[in-house]
Structure formats: structure tokens, C-alpha cells
XYZ file of C-alpha atoms in Angstrom:
711
model
C -7.068 -12.147 34.901
C -10.272 -12.610 33.495
C -10.078 -15.687 31.181
C -12.904 -13.859 28.752
C -10.854 -10.615 28.717
C -7.641 -12.059 27.842
C -8.899 -14.310 25.442
C -10.477 -11.716 23.124
C -7.331 -9.009 23.948
C -5.241 -12.089 22.329
C -7.481 -13.065 19.584
C -7.913 -9.261 19.238
C -3.852 -8.980 18.548
C -4.090 -11.644 16.476
C -6.388 -10.049 13.687
C -5.095 -6.858 13.848
C -1.159 -8.330 13.390
C -2.373 -10.032 10.247
C -4.358 -6.882 8.780
C -1.040 -4.651 9.605
C 0.932 -7.422 8.033
C -1.254 -6.534 4.479
C -0.863 -3.005 5.579
C 2.593 -2.899 5.882
C 3.434 -3.845 2.252
C 2.155 -0.899 0.551
C 0.329 -2.585 -2.195
C -3.014 -1.834 -1.481
C -2.972 1.893 -1.772
C -3.547 4.876 1.223
C -7.085 4.753 1.296
C -7.607 1.118 1.319
C -5.204 1.007 4.180
C -7.215 3.990 5.895
C -10.213 3.108 5.245
C -9.197 -1.216 6.425
C -7.228 -0.134 9.813
C -10.608 2.375 10.764
C -13.007 -0.470 10.156
C -10.456 -2.754 12.074
C -10.480 -0.239 15.033
C -14.273 -0.160 15.116
C -14.385 -3.954 15.228
C -12.483 -4.290 18.130
C -14.099 -1.425 19.979
C -17.398 -3.071 19.622
C -18.570 -4.981 22.539
C -18.926 -9.249 22.230
C -22.592 -8.997 22.945
C -23.067 -7.067 20.082
C -22.888 -10.440 17.904
C -25.664 -12.125 19.545
C -28.549 -9.481 18.038
C -30.217 -11.128 15.092
C -29.913 -8.373 13.117
C -26.235 -8.237 13.522
C -25.872 -11.955 12.934
C -28.277 -11.579 9.631
C -26.246 -8.476 8.578
C -22.521 -10.200 8.862
C -23.892 -12.923 6.529
C -24.807 -10.073 4.075
C -22.158 -8.024 4.109
C -19.721 -10.456 3.237
C -21.734 -11.734 -0.405
C -22.537 -7.689 -1.338
C -18.645 -6.937 -0.879
C -17.484 -9.911 -2.623
C -19.785 -9.196 -5.685
C -18.286 -5.695 -5.689
C -14.776 -7.105 -5.986
C -15.855 -9.441 -8.698
C -16.909 -6.562 -10.671
C -13.748 -4.804 -10.317
C -11.649 -7.656 -11.442
C -13.702 -7.701 -13.871
C -13.001 -4.255 -14.857
C -9.285 -4.823 -14.856
C -8.397 -4.861 -11.267
C -5.182 -7.548 -10.425
C -6.869 -10.315 -8.681
C -4.323 -10.965 -5.757
C -5.508 -7.451 -5.046
C -8.977 -7.868 -5.033
C -8.726 -11.277 -3.131
C -6.434 -9.767 -0.327
C -9.092 -6.613 0.140
C -12.204 -8.983 0.518
C -10.140 -10.703 3.000
C -9.571 -7.627 5.270
C -13.240 -6.764 5.234
C -14.062 -10.566 5.849
C -12.106 -10.083 8.990
C -13.319 -6.957 10.180
C -16.864 -8.059 9.717
C -16.125 -11.288 11.977
C -14.166 -9.766 14.536
C -16.940 -7.302 14.689
C -19.732 -9.724 15.038
C -17.903 -12.904 16.927
C -20.230 -14.525 19.767
C -18.695 -17.781 19.973
C -15.244 -20.147 19.576
C -16.472 -21.018 16.425
C -16.329 -17.485 15.257
C -12.596 -16.732 17.102
C -11.440 -19.791 14.964
C -12.350 -18.076 11.892
C -10.235 -14.888 13.138
C -7.259 -16.957 13.452
C -7.679 -18.629 10.270
C -8.149 -15.049 8.604
C -5.233 -13.484 10.291
C -3.298 -16.921 9.318
C -4.035 -16.223 6.206
C -3.321 -12.243 5.712
C 0.181 -13.349 7.033
C 0.834 -15.523 4.093
C -0.942 -12.582 1.302
C 1.665 -10.081 2.993
C 4.646 -12.324 2.110
C 3.661 -12.061 -1.099
C 3.118 -8.918 -1.504
C 5.499 -7.372 0.080
C 7.969 -9.143 3.472
C 9.660 -6.013 3.967
C 11.021 -4.792 7.940
C 7.327 -4.180 9.062
C 6.245 -7.636 7.524
C 8.994 -8.816 10.002
C 7.671 -7.385 13.384
C 4.337 -8.499 12.391
C 5.368 -11.760 12.141
C 7.339 -12.017 14.947
C 4.731 -11.044 16.769
C 2.027 -13.340 15.754
C 4.580 -16.269 16.896
C 4.272 -14.999 20.497
C 0.460 -14.258 20.577
C -0.682 -16.690 18.029
C 0.091 -20.493 20.790
C -1.650 -18.406 23.768
C -4.685 -17.344 21.311
C -4.648 -21.113 20.023
C -4.756 -22.479 23.448
C -7.532 -20.284 24.901
C -10.097 -20.371 21.744
C -9.335 -24.327 22.577
C -10.467 -23.765 26.019
C -13.319 -21.601 25.146
C -14.650 -24.107 22.671
C -14.184 -26.949 25.342
C -16.429 -24.887 27.758
C -19.141 -24.094 25.474
C -18.967 -27.973 24.135
C -19.349 -29.400 27.552
C -22.279 -26.660 28.054
C -24.135 -28.020 24.746
C -23.556 -31.361 25.758
C -25.075 -31.126 29.604
C -22.346 -31.547 31.603
C -22.130 -30.399 35.043
C -19.222 -28.395 37.233
C -18.415 -30.313 40.450
C -21.236 -28.944 42.505
C -23.574 -30.776 40.049
C -25.010 -27.448 38.447
C -24.908 -26.954 34.863
C -21.794 -25.715 33.426
C -22.261 -21.663 33.531
C -20.029 -20.389 30.715
C -20.308 -16.523 31.164
C -19.305 -17.426 34.495
C -16.043 -19.238 33.623
C -15.434 -16.351 31.084
C -15.194 -13.777 34.309
C -13.159 -16.248 36.063
C -9.907 -14.990 37.132
C -8.563 -18.550 38.130
C -8.605 -19.888 34.469
C -5.534 -17.664 32.915
C -3.098 -16.658 35.227
C 0.346 -14.911 34.133
C 2.477 -18.123 34.556
C -0.173 -19.497 31.808
C 0.821 -16.931 29.523
C 4.342 -16.845 29.791
C 4.526 -20.009 28.972
C 2.068 -20.307 25.992
C 4.037 -16.958 24.714
C 7.068 -18.590 25.340
C 6.263 -21.430 22.407
C 7.227 -19.037 20.451
C 10.971 -19.910 20.410
C 11.028 -23.377 19.352
C 8.365 -21.958 16.880
C 10.682 -19.787 15.522
C 13.801 -22.283 15.258
C 11.771 -24.547 13.265
C 10.747 -21.630 10.776
C 13.911 -20.553 10.692
C 15.656 -24.022 10.063
C 13.153 -24.494 7.470
C 13.158 -21.227 5.375
C 16.678 -21.943 5.558
C 17.311 -25.381 4.245
C 13.914 -25.425 2.117
C 14.733 -24.853 -1.507
C 14.151 -21.463 -2.318
C 11.645 -20.260 -5.243
C 9.936 -17.100 -6.466
C 6.957 -15.918 -6.370
C 7.169 -12.499 -8.477
C 4.813 -13.224 -10.877
C 2.045 -12.540 -8.384
C 3.229 -9.301 -6.876
C 0.590 -6.310 -7.174
C 2.610 -3.218 -9.041
C 0.672 0.036 -8.320
C 0.441 2.375 -11.500
C 1.829 5.724 -11.070
C 1.787 8.936 -13.299
C 5.261 10.914 -13.969
C 7.268 12.187 -11.931
C 9.718 15.080 -11.743
C 13.595 13.992 -11.672
C 14.742 10.555 -12.650
C 12.322 9.199 -15.254
C 12.612 8.326 -19.040
C 10.632 11.333 -19.891
C 11.342 14.526 -18.952
C 8.140 16.636 -20.090
C 8.187 20.680 -19.681
C 4.778 20.624 -21.299
C 3.141 18.344 -18.508
C 2.612 18.691 -14.657
C 4.106 16.332 -12.576
C 4.900 15.179 -9.414
C 8.156 16.215 -7.353
C 9.742 13.006 -6.387
C 9.530 14.376 -2.507
C 8.769 10.583 -0.519
C 11.629 9.567 1.692
C 11.557 5.525 -0.047
C 14.924 4.302 -0.409
C 16.464 4.074 -3.988
C 19.764 3.148 -3.566
C 22.439 2.999 -1.217
C 26.224 3.944 -1.818
C 29.250 3.313 0.056
C 32.074 5.548 -0.525
C 35.962 4.626 -0.336
C 38.341 7.232 1.672
C 35.806 9.126 3.790
C 37.209 11.331 6.646
C 35.834 11.095 10.436
C 33.284 11.981 11.010
C 31.938 11.639 7.357
C 29.874 14.654 6.157
C 26.056 14.172 6.347
C 25.497 14.486 3.260
C 27.357 14.541 0.067
C 26.877 16.012 -3.580
C 26.490 12.202 -5.898
C 25.245 13.348 -9.113
C 24.544 9.584 -9.912
C 24.042 9.549 -13.258
C 21.076 6.971 -14.565
C 20.546 8.284 -18.425
C 20.855 11.339 -20.909
C 18.591 12.661 -23.665
C 19.823 14.522 -27.064
C 16.587 15.580 -28.260
C 14.146 18.411 -27.375
C 10.860 19.165 -29.422
C 9.880 22.129 -27.155
C 7.873 20.490 -24.677
C 10.102 17.241 -24.044
C 13.518 15.754 -24.150
C 13.518 12.256 -25.608
C 17.010 9.970 -27.485
C 16.984 9.977 -31.116
C 19.076 6.009 -30.549
C 17.210 3.816 -28.325
C 19.045 0.448 -29.547
C 20.549 -1.536 -26.853
C 23.230 -4.509 -27.420
C 23.933 -7.178 -23.819
C 27.504 -6.592 -22.884
C 27.539 -8.896 -20.226
C 26.326 -10.744 -17.226
C 27.303 -11.723 -13.852
C 31.050 -11.273 -12.457
C 32.426 -9.534 -15.411
C 33.760 -6.058 -15.734
C 31.962 -3.816 -18.304
C 33.837 -1.010 -19.401
C 32.575 2.311 -19.599
C 35.713 4.034 -21.057
C 38.152 1.363 -19.717
C 38.955 -1.229 -17.831
C 39.909 -0.253 -14.215
C 43.635 0.259 -12.992
C 44.888 0.210 -9.389
C 44.586 3.526 -8.393
C 40.940 3.598 -9.457
C 38.455 4.358 -6.404
C 36.119 1.546 -6.274
C 32.480 2.605 -5.286
C 30.068 0.206 -3.753
C 26.752 0.697 -4.592
C 23.347 -1.420 -3.466
C 20.297 -0.284 -6.261
C 16.879 -1.660 -4.948
C 14.753 -2.498 -7.845
C 13.412 0.358 -9.627
C 12.182 0.898 -12.724
C 13.480 2.285 -15.023
C 16.235 -0.646 -14.546
C 19.016 1.343 -15.197
C 22.949 1.098 -12.961
C 23.467 4.975 -11.805
C 27.238 6.035 -12.004
C 29.236 8.547 -10.281
C 30.932 11.674 -12.462
C 34.394 10.204 -13.557
C 32.986 6.544 -13.626
C 35.369 4.178 -15.976
C 33.556 0.885 -15.657
C 31.167 -0.907 -13.629
C 31.531 -4.320 -11.644
C 28.702 -6.713 -11.003
C 28.915 -8.611 -7.670
C 27.930 -11.653 -7.577
C 25.079 -13.075 -5.743
C 26.785 -16.613 -4.694
C 30.090 -17.644 -4.416
C 29.186 -21.291 -4.953
C 30.963 -22.177 -8.339
C 28.205 -24.328 -9.186
C 25.588 -21.236 -9.914
C 27.844 -18.633 -11.316
C 27.050 -19.237 -14.822
C 22.897 -19.869 -13.651
C 22.340 -16.033 -13.062
C 19.576 -14.225 -14.621
C 21.183 -11.207 -14.367
C 21.560 -9.568 -18.096
C 23.547 -6.317 -18.728
C 22.960 -3.824 -21.990
C 24.298 -0.955 -23.081
C 22.123 1.811 -24.688
C 22.896 5.354 -26.219
C 24.649 8.246 -24.115
C 26.055 5.797 -22.065
C 23.420 4.212 -20.493
C 23.800 0.961 -18.637
C 20.492 -1.599 -17.866
C 19.954 -4.554 -16.245
C 17.080 -7.387 -17.034
C 16.327 -9.440 -14.309
C 13.570 -11.951 -13.856
C 13.641 -12.289 -10.430
C 12.727 -8.362 -10.083
C 15.621 -7.689 -7.473
C 18.072 -4.845 -6.972
C 21.452 -5.112 -8.215
C 24.710 -4.577 -6.030
C 27.629 -3.512 -8.060
C 31.045 -1.437 -8.064
C 31.756 1.871 -9.797
C 35.099 2.109 -10.465
C 36.254 5.571 -10.808
C 39.009 7.761 -12.010
C 41.385 9.828 -9.881
C 42.984 11.393 -12.541
C 41.440 14.435 -14.915
C 39.340 12.622 -18.090
C 40.777 13.233 -21.699
C 39.074 12.829 -24.683
C 39.472 11.313 -27.817
C 38.886 13.108 -31.106
C 35.217 15.135 -31.506
C 33.044 13.031 -32.928
C 29.634 13.866 -34.826
C 27.851 16.369 -32.506
C 25.158 17.632 -34.531
C 22.811 15.805 -32.971
C 23.401 17.644 -29.470
C 23.195 21.224 -31.095
C 19.311 20.132 -32.444
C 17.269 23.270 -31.516
C 13.390 22.676 -31.764
C 11.225 24.419 -34.543
C 9.655 27.653 -33.354
C 12.096 28.055 -30.928
C 11.648 32.260 -29.325
C 14.274 34.383 -30.537
C 14.535 35.743 -27.499
C 16.177 32.891 -25.710
C 18.915 32.642 -28.118
C 19.155 36.484 -27.613
C 19.337 36.002 -24.084
C 21.906 33.685 -23.717
C 23.903 35.429 -26.537
C 23.640 38.564 -23.927
C 25.046 36.406 -21.469
C 27.958 35.012 -22.896
C 28.946 37.935 -24.033
C 32.112 37.684 -26.856
C 33.601 34.810 -24.658
C 35.087 32.274 -27.170
C 35.518 29.234 -25.368
C 32.448 26.802 -24.308
C 33.860 25.774 -21.194
C 33.476 29.526 -19.963
C 30.036 29.850 -21.732
C 28.628 26.687 -19.942
C 30.032 28.413 -16.321
C 28.564 31.986 -17.062
C 24.904 30.614 -17.914
C 25.243 27.877 -14.795
C 26.213 31.291 -12.828
C 23.306 33.142 -14.165
C 20.658 30.490 -13.687
C 21.333 30.066 -10.511
C 21.555 33.634 -8.923
C 18.459 35.115 -11.084
C 15.826 32.482 -11.102
C 14.075 30.831 -8.297
C 13.586 27.123 -7.449
C 9.703 26.566 -7.004
C 8.227 22.999 -7.029
C 4.835 24.263 -8.322
C 6.070 24.679 -11.565
C 4.614 27.624 -13.036
C 5.168 27.237 -16.354
C 4.302 23.540 -16.563
C 1.739 22.981 -18.969
C 1.941 26.715 -20.703
C 2.445 26.441 -24.613
C 6.150 26.938 -24.450
C 7.372 26.229 -21.390
C 10.803 26.827 -21.714
C 10.172 30.884 -23.074
C 7.740 31.092 -19.972
C 10.415 30.254 -17.322
C 12.831 32.038 -18.821
C 10.923 35.601 -19.309
C 7.404 35.236 -17.041
C 7.395 33.108 -14.606
C 11.390 32.891 -13.738
C 10.373 29.946 -10.981
C 10.723 26.210 -11.600
C 12.272 22.920 -10.745
C 15.733 21.061 -12.023
C 14.021 20.246 -15.330
C 13.716 23.728 -16.418
C 17.210 24.808 -15.088
C 18.544 21.825 -16.907
C 16.320 22.263 -20.063
C 17.299 26.578 -20.371
C 21.298 25.472 -19.848
C 21.249 22.888 -22.541
C 19.382 24.920 -25.059
C 20.820 27.868 -24.262
C 24.301 26.819 -24.491
C 23.303 24.806 -28.178
C 22.209 28.217 -29.335
C 25.615 28.811 -28.567
C 27.004 26.710 -30.823
C 28.152 24.453 -27.477
C 26.786 20.470 -27.858
C 24.591 19.313 -24.602
C 22.319 17.046 -23.210
C 19.844 16.564 -20.541
C 21.170 13.932 -17.904
C 18.771 12.475 -15.299
C 19.564 10.847 -12.018
C 19.596 11.589 -8.343
C 21.565 14.537 -6.835
C 22.908 13.132 -3.812
C 22.857 11.260 -0.435
C 22.261 11.238 3.626
C 25.290 9.552 5.938
C 23.582 6.279 7.572
C 25.616 5.506 10.715
C 24.549 2.156 10.691
C 25.218 1.262 7.791
C 28.087 3.486 6.635
C 26.710 4.228 3.601
C 25.001 7.181 2.201
C 21.009 6.804 1.312
C 19.626 8.117 -1.676
C 16.037 8.334 -1.570
C 13.815 8.785 -4.698
C 13.603 13.040 -3.090
C 16.908 13.082 -4.213
C 15.789 12.474 -8.100
C 17.416 15.020 -10.123
C 18.308 16.744 -13.860
C 21.274 18.532 -15.094
C 23.440 18.849 -17.744
C 26.323 17.170 -19.424
C 28.245 19.961 -21.852
C 31.178 18.650 -24.798
C 34.234 20.156 -23.892
C 37.461 19.511 -26.600
C 39.706 18.011 -25.175
C 38.206 16.925 -22.046
C 35.028 15.162 -23.113
C 31.522 15.500 -21.299
C 31.589 17.739 -18.370
C 28.946 18.235 -15.499
C 26.922 21.137 -15.063
C 24.471 21.401 -12.419
C 22.230 24.862 -13.132
C 19.882 24.367 -10.038
C 20.613 26.415 -6.963
C 22.702 23.732 -4.733
C 20.532 24.502 -1.607
C 17.731 23.175 -3.768
C 19.795 20.092 -5.772
C 20.820 18.794 -2.147
C 19.072 15.873 -0.844
C 15.662 16.211 0.389
C 13.830 14.914 3.557
C 16.313 15.944 6.340
C 16.021 14.955 9.427
C 17.980 15.719 12.569
C 18.549 14.204 16.588
C 16.677 11.566 17.888
C 14.183 11.111 14.540
C 17.118 10.917 12.123
C 18.822 8.616 14.482
C 16.164 6.370 14.645
C 15.314 6.648 10.592
C 18.911 5.545 10.398
C 18.784 2.806 12.458
C 15.331 1.483 11.089
C 16.904 1.837 7.339
C 19.862 -0.107 8.154
C 17.897 -2.766 9.969
C 15.759 -2.847 6.865
C 18.431 -3.387 4.450
C 19.878 -6.305 6.305
C 16.172 -7.514 6.409
C 15.675 -7.090 2.621
C 19.157 -8.674 1.836
C 19.178 -11.609 4.111
C 15.416 -12.293 4.388
C 13.463 -10.887 1.459
C 16.144 -11.581 -1.047
C 16.817 -14.696 0.287
C 17.074 -17.209 -3.033
C 18.825 -20.316 -4.044
C 22.249 -18.577 -4.986
C 22.625 -17.124 -1.314
C 21.054 -20.817 0.234
C 24.253 -22.083 -1.981
C 27.256 -19.440 -0.544
C 25.575 -20.488 2.839
C 26.142 -24.505 2.225
C 29.695 -23.615 0.752
C 30.912 -21.424 3.613
C 29.591 -24.033 5.952
C 30.920 -26.989 3.976
C 34.209 -24.573 4.069
C 34.183 -24.555 8.138
C 34.189 -28.321 8.402
C 36.851 -28.562 5.501
C 39.670 -26.688 7.072
C 42.872 -26.031 4.894
C 46.146 -28.115 5.410
C 47.944 -28.049 8.381
C 45.373 -26.075 10.392
C 41.997 -27.963 12.245
C 38.527 -27.133 11.484
C 36.849 -24.555 13.815
C 40.418 -24.050 15.489
C 39.972 -27.725 17.211
C 42.111 -30.577 16.274
C 40.140 -33.579 15.218
C 40.905 -36.212 17.577
C 40.221 -33.152 20.117
C 36.494 -32.867 18.467
C 36.352 -36.321 18.144
C 36.511 -37.101 21.618
C 34.443 -34.189 22.902
C 31.207 -35.495 20.712
C 31.523 -38.716 22.197
C 32.210 -37.660 25.684
C 28.650 -35.946 25.116
C 27.028 -38.939 23.958
C 28.470 -41.147 26.576
C 27.203 -38.258 29.103
C 23.624 -37.685 27.895
C 23.307 -41.774 27.600
C 24.295 -41.919 31.591
C 21.961 -38.976 32.801
C 18.887 -40.546 30.599
C 19.485 -44.211 32.268
C 20.029 -42.303 35.784
C 16.528 -40.608 35.423
C 15.065 -43.817 34.761
C 16.458 -45.732 37.449
C 15.092 -43.267 39.521
C 11.542 -43.099 38.206
C 11.648 -47.167 38.803
C 12.846 -46.816 42.575
C 9.778 -44.060 43.189
C 7.421 -45.205 45.747
C 3.913 -46.266 44.969
C 2.587 -43.564 46.827
C 4.734 -41.236 44.541
C 3.321 -42.225 41.996
C 0.107 -41.635 43.176
C 0.999 -37.798 44.179
C -0.530 -36.678 40.354
C -3.848 -34.717 40.866
C -5.141 -37.108 37.634
C -4.834 -39.940 39.943
C -5.905 -38.784 43.139
C -9.640 -37.267 41.609
C -9.602 -40.995 39.801
C -9.130 -42.427 43.352
C -11.590 -39.906 45.131
C -13.967 -40.578 42.523
C -14.000 -44.418 43.420
C -14.472 -44.350 46.847
C -17.450 -41.975 46.442
C -18.673 -44.242 44.039
C -18.932 -46.694 46.988
C -20.356 -44.912 49.220
C -23.294 -44.138 46.886
C -23.932 -47.727 46.585
C -24.017 -47.717 50.273
C -26.101 -44.436 50.529
C -28.485 -46.828 47.960
C -28.604 -49.568 50.261
C -29.643 -47.452 53.299
C -32.530 -46.244 50.931
C -31.124 -42.822 50.466
C -29.722 -42.602 47.139
C -28.101 -39.648 45.422
C -30.647 -38.526 42.325
C -28.793 -37.311 39.471
C -28.008 -33.854 39.508
C -27.864 -33.125 42.915
C -24.442 -31.957 44.158
C -22.958 -34.420 46.844
C -23.106 -31.920 49.686
C -26.215 -30.903 48.921
C -27.283 -34.473 49.022
C -26.172 -35.249 52.191
C -27.575 -31.775 54.052
C -30.861 -32.811 52.589
C -33.939 -33.614 54.919
C -33.690 -37.191 53.429
C -30.500 -37.771 54.942
C -30.378 -35.765 58.060
C -33.017 -37.764 59.298
C -31.310 -40.894 58.801
C -29.795 -42.784 61.960
C -25.955 -42.416 59.904
C -26.650 -38.841 59.166
C -23.471 -37.689 60.691
C -20.973 -40.737 59.031
C -22.317 -39.788 55.769
C -21.766 -36.080 56.020
C -18.131 -36.420 57.019
C -17.414 -38.903 54.294
C -19.508 -36.836 51.789
C -16.645 -34.084 53.354
C -13.628 -36.290 53.325
C -14.274 -37.324 49.529
C -14.406 -33.206 48.531
C -11.582 -32.392 50.157
C -9.586 -35.170 48.425
C -11.199 -34.517 45.086
C -11.141 -30.983 44.842
C -9.170 -29.556 47.475
C -5.418 -30.349 47.942
C -5.391 -33.612 50.249
C -3.984 -36.787 49.374
C -4.950 -39.822 50.769
C -2.407 -42.411 51.636
C -2.792 -45.770 51.890
C -3.957 -45.969 55.707
C -6.598 -43.215 55.291
C -8.260 -44.882 51.771
C -8.538 -48.247 53.905
C -10.067 -46.439 56.654
C -12.356 -44.806 54.302
C -13.576 -47.598 53.149
C -14.070 -49.419 56.330
C -16.250 -46.727 57.048
C -18.707 -47.538 53.873
C -18.747 -50.618 54.518
C -19.971 -49.810 58.121
C -22.524 -47.637 56.711
C -23.726 -50.516 54.320
C -23.926 -53.016 56.721
C -26.289 -50.876 59.478
C -29.258 -52.448 60.023
C -31.941 -49.672 61.293
C -34.405 -50.996 64.483
C -37.757 -50.730 63.837
C -39.535 -47.871 66.036
C -41.489 -49.560 69.108
C -45.261 -48.819 68.813
């Protein structure tokens, strides 16, 4: 393998991993990421000689300054400082990779790649970043060693060093050489990643955890249809069809095999006031109800026959705790088992109107909690004030109430009215993500009588308002419809594409009852895959969940829990030995290992002390020094004979020069020179007898007297 090619590949790989660690965070925007990746690919494809062009060198100095001025202007205009700085670092890397020409530039590439890796830690740190980090650990040792070798070669060239033949160091020839770098060299240097990884893991585990969430860049987005604090039929919203995970749900008593999809209807919040275009809440007051390791009753405290549903909620905005239908209480799972930190949690729970539960977390992390679901049919207390759930907007079209009266007919029961309207909406209207009624002056009227097409918010609004015209209290609910089974995490994955809107109807004697007028096929979980693609997706999502929980979410609470478990493993209960081994046996085993290690170390020292002097001199460095000393003695003898070697002339070329060949000792000088080269650069080791013979021959050369020629 060519030295220069391997060095370039390793350095490019390091630069690419650093840039990918930024792109994988997803915090820089789609088009910015595309531009960075395209620029990096073009920079890698540029040949190295491109950087020797004088115009390219000037451009490599001007381009970063120009882009820096642009980024300063963006920062002044309001862009986050961290985002601006990261984009500038990425562009600086692209410019340097494209215009590099020597080892100094390669070192700059390596330093920038390390800075990118650090920035990726602050911006994201997900599973994709973890892969980049592991690749960085593998490639970095080889890239650093190769960069150091190239710097030494170029430094020797600038200092006028010469090779073994006496000629100046030829840098291009060394870069094209296949003898400098081999498979063994790459294997050994890349294997250095293992001790580095172990050291990093130990430092990560034991170093006190601190948060840098205040540095994280948050992208601002527009209104999206589905779960949000705003349900506005008068504006055109983006449907949540992205596969980003919102939460994971672990259900009890699942059949084997579990169904691929389930309808969960995880309730987030409810809205009671409709102004003809958008829904809102009339009561926005919230009160703190609990904190870590406390049970928050929704209707009552859990009972033994209640089902426990476990929910892992990602960091979400707005920060709402989602509950399944029939939930009677919520229990927050503590982030630590340590008794020293149970009261130091930054998590606070607040209860809002319409049964909403919110959490406040200064660490900006998700929440793990249990939702207790009653198996029994729900019963309600006396009817409360329902006037706000019968509110109708001013200027409501009279044909909406007429259509509701036509559908429900003479049915006196609210439950039967709700079922009729739900069934008619599902059967006679078509689901459409384009929402043709959005943006019209009267969106609900346009949906019911003109377009007859819309998304879930139009269906839920239509049912809620039509029932209100019929005297049935209703409210609009937003949350998530359902989830997809993940065979690796053994839980249902709910994505942002599953955001949904439905209706709750008040039924006397029962309470709030769930109805979903959206066609069932359209309310099913989105982004469904099958076959190998689904298998790979489930594996990556389960791995990402564990990475986020145990690496990205690793904090002082988990650290203390780990220390508590380690201490508990050493501190065994009464009557049981630690680790299943009696203490005396464990102590004797440790002492025995220490004694064996001491004996082996002593034996190795004694063996090295008894090694013969010839074995000690068998190393290449010692052989080289001995051969050089022998040739210096020969040079002194040649100078005494009037045929000195000039500086810059290789030894073999000097022995074959015309001055030496005309000398009577030409053959002896040539033989001694070849013997020196064989011992210095070959694989021949001169023993003591051979060295003495060499010095004796040199002594004869020095003592030889040339007889004057006869006239």
C-alpha cells in the first residue's frame, strides 16, 4: 500500500466522520446538511496537487474570511451563536481538505475533525453520532501516526537530510513507497482504539455528570396537524408524517405473537372553546400536584386489579404526559434508585384543565412513567356544569345544525346520537391530507357541504359541533392514535406521524366517552414498513432507545444508581456470600493472583539478566550503531591513504569511484564497504569475531605503505 494514499484515505475518513457527527444531529437544517455533504465529497475528490497552485492557496485564505464575515452577519441578525460557529467550522474543514498540500494542513484537518466531534456531542449525541464516535476512535490512531511520519519526512527534507545512499530525501518517492505502511502497521494502529475506548468508557462512567442543555440549538417549526396546543382549521398546517419517535408504550398481557399495530388513543390535552376557526381552552390554570416517585391520581388511586401500562416519553413540546383510555392514575418512574437523590429531582408535575398533565424538567429530557388503567366500566358522579361544552361559535351556519338534526332524527339518547354522527362521518366523507377546506372563510361549513374532504381535525371538529347543536356536551382531544410493534424493545413505537385528533362526549352515568369519527384506515399508525426494512428499522430503533437512555441520558442520577448497585454487589445479605463466593475463598484467590504475577515478573527479569551480550546486541538499532562505528573507522583509514569520502557521496559510490579504483587497496576498500552496507541496511548481524576481523582489516589499510614507482 502506498504511504501517501493510505495517509490521505485515513485523513479523509477522519474529516468525514467529524462532519457526519454534525450532520447526524439533525440540528443544522436539511439544506445546510446537504450543502455540507456535497462540499465535503467534492473536496475529497480533488487531487492533492491542486493545493500547490498559488491561486488556490490565496483562495483558501480568502474564502474562510469571507464566510466568517457572512456568519457574523447572520449571528447579528439573530441566528444562534452555536449554529453559526458549527457551520463555519464545517466550511473551514471543506476548504482545508480541498486545498491541503503538506503535513501541516493534515494536522489542521485532524484538529477540525476533533472539534466537529465535540460539537456533535453538544448538538445531538444520538445513535448515529455514537457510530461516528466509534469510527473516529478506530481511525484516529492510524491517522495521527501517519501524519506524524509525513511531518518527519518533510521536516528532514527541509533540513537537508540524506538517505542511506547519500542522496537528499525524496518526499514524493517516499509517499509512493509501498514499504512504509503495511497491513500489520494498520492493524496495530487501529487496534489502539480498544484501550482508548476502555479508558473513555471508564472516564465517562465515573466522571461527575453535568448538563449542557442550555447550549442545544432548537429548530423552530410551523404549526403541524395532530397533537399540539393549537387546532386551527383556518390555517394550512403540515401533517405530521415524519417517522421521528415520540414515545414507546409497553402493554401488559399481550398475546403471542403481538399484533403489528394497535389503536392506543393516547390522550394529551383537550380543548373546549371553538370560535369558528380554531379551538382553545377557557381554563389555562395549572397547579403543581407531585414530583418524583409520587402517584398522581386522575380519578382515584391504583387498585390491585388495574393494568399497568409503561410509557417512555421522549423530550416533547408541549411537555404533556399522555394517558391511554381508562387511565385512573399516573406514577412517575424515578431516574435513580439512590436514596441520596430521591428528593433532588428537577421533574415537576402540574395538573391543568380538561384532565391535562404536564411536566417541567430543567434537564430537557423525556419521562418514563406508568399509567394505571381500570379494567372495570367507568361510572361518573353527578353531572357538573356543562355549559362551556355546549358553546357554539357566533355566526355558525344554520345548515350545520340542520344536518345534525337530519342525521340523528328523533333519537333521544346522547350515546346513540354520537354513534350516528360518528358512523355517518366515517362513511360519507373522505380523508385528505391536502385539507382543501383550510384557509376558507368558514372551514367547517366548507368541509361538510363543499369539499367533503379533510384531515382528522376537520372530522373531530365536525362531530363535536354537530353534537353540541343537538345538546350533547363535547370537547376536542389531541394526542396519538396508535403505535407499531417493535420486536426488539418489546414495546409499541409511537411516531410523530401518529398524531391525531378525536372527540370526547359526556354521557350521563358514564362520564366522558371516546369517539373517533376519522375513518379507521386513516387513523392507523403512519410510516408502516414490512419485511427486511421493518426488521432493520425495529433493530435500529431499539438500539437507539438503549443508547439514548444509557448514554445520552446518562446523568448524575444514573451514575449514583450504578454506584449503589456496585456497592450492593460487594455488600452481600446476611448468610449469602458476595458474588456467590465465600469471602475467605475470594480473599485467597486475590492473594494467589498477586503472588503468581510477582513470580512471573521476577522470572522474566532474571531471564533478561541472564541473556548473553550477543542477544542484547541483536536489535536493529544496536546493529546499526555498531555498523556505523565500523565504517567511521574505515573512513579514517581511507583518509590516511589519501582517498577520503567527500560529504554527499554515498559509501558504495565512493568505493567505486575512479580515485579509489586506482588505489592499490581498491578491492579491500570495496569489500569492507559492502560488508558495512550489508550489516547496516541488510539483515546480517556481525558477531564479535567478525567485528574484530573487520577492525583488523581496517588497521591493515591504514598501515599500508605505497611504494614509490620506479623512474
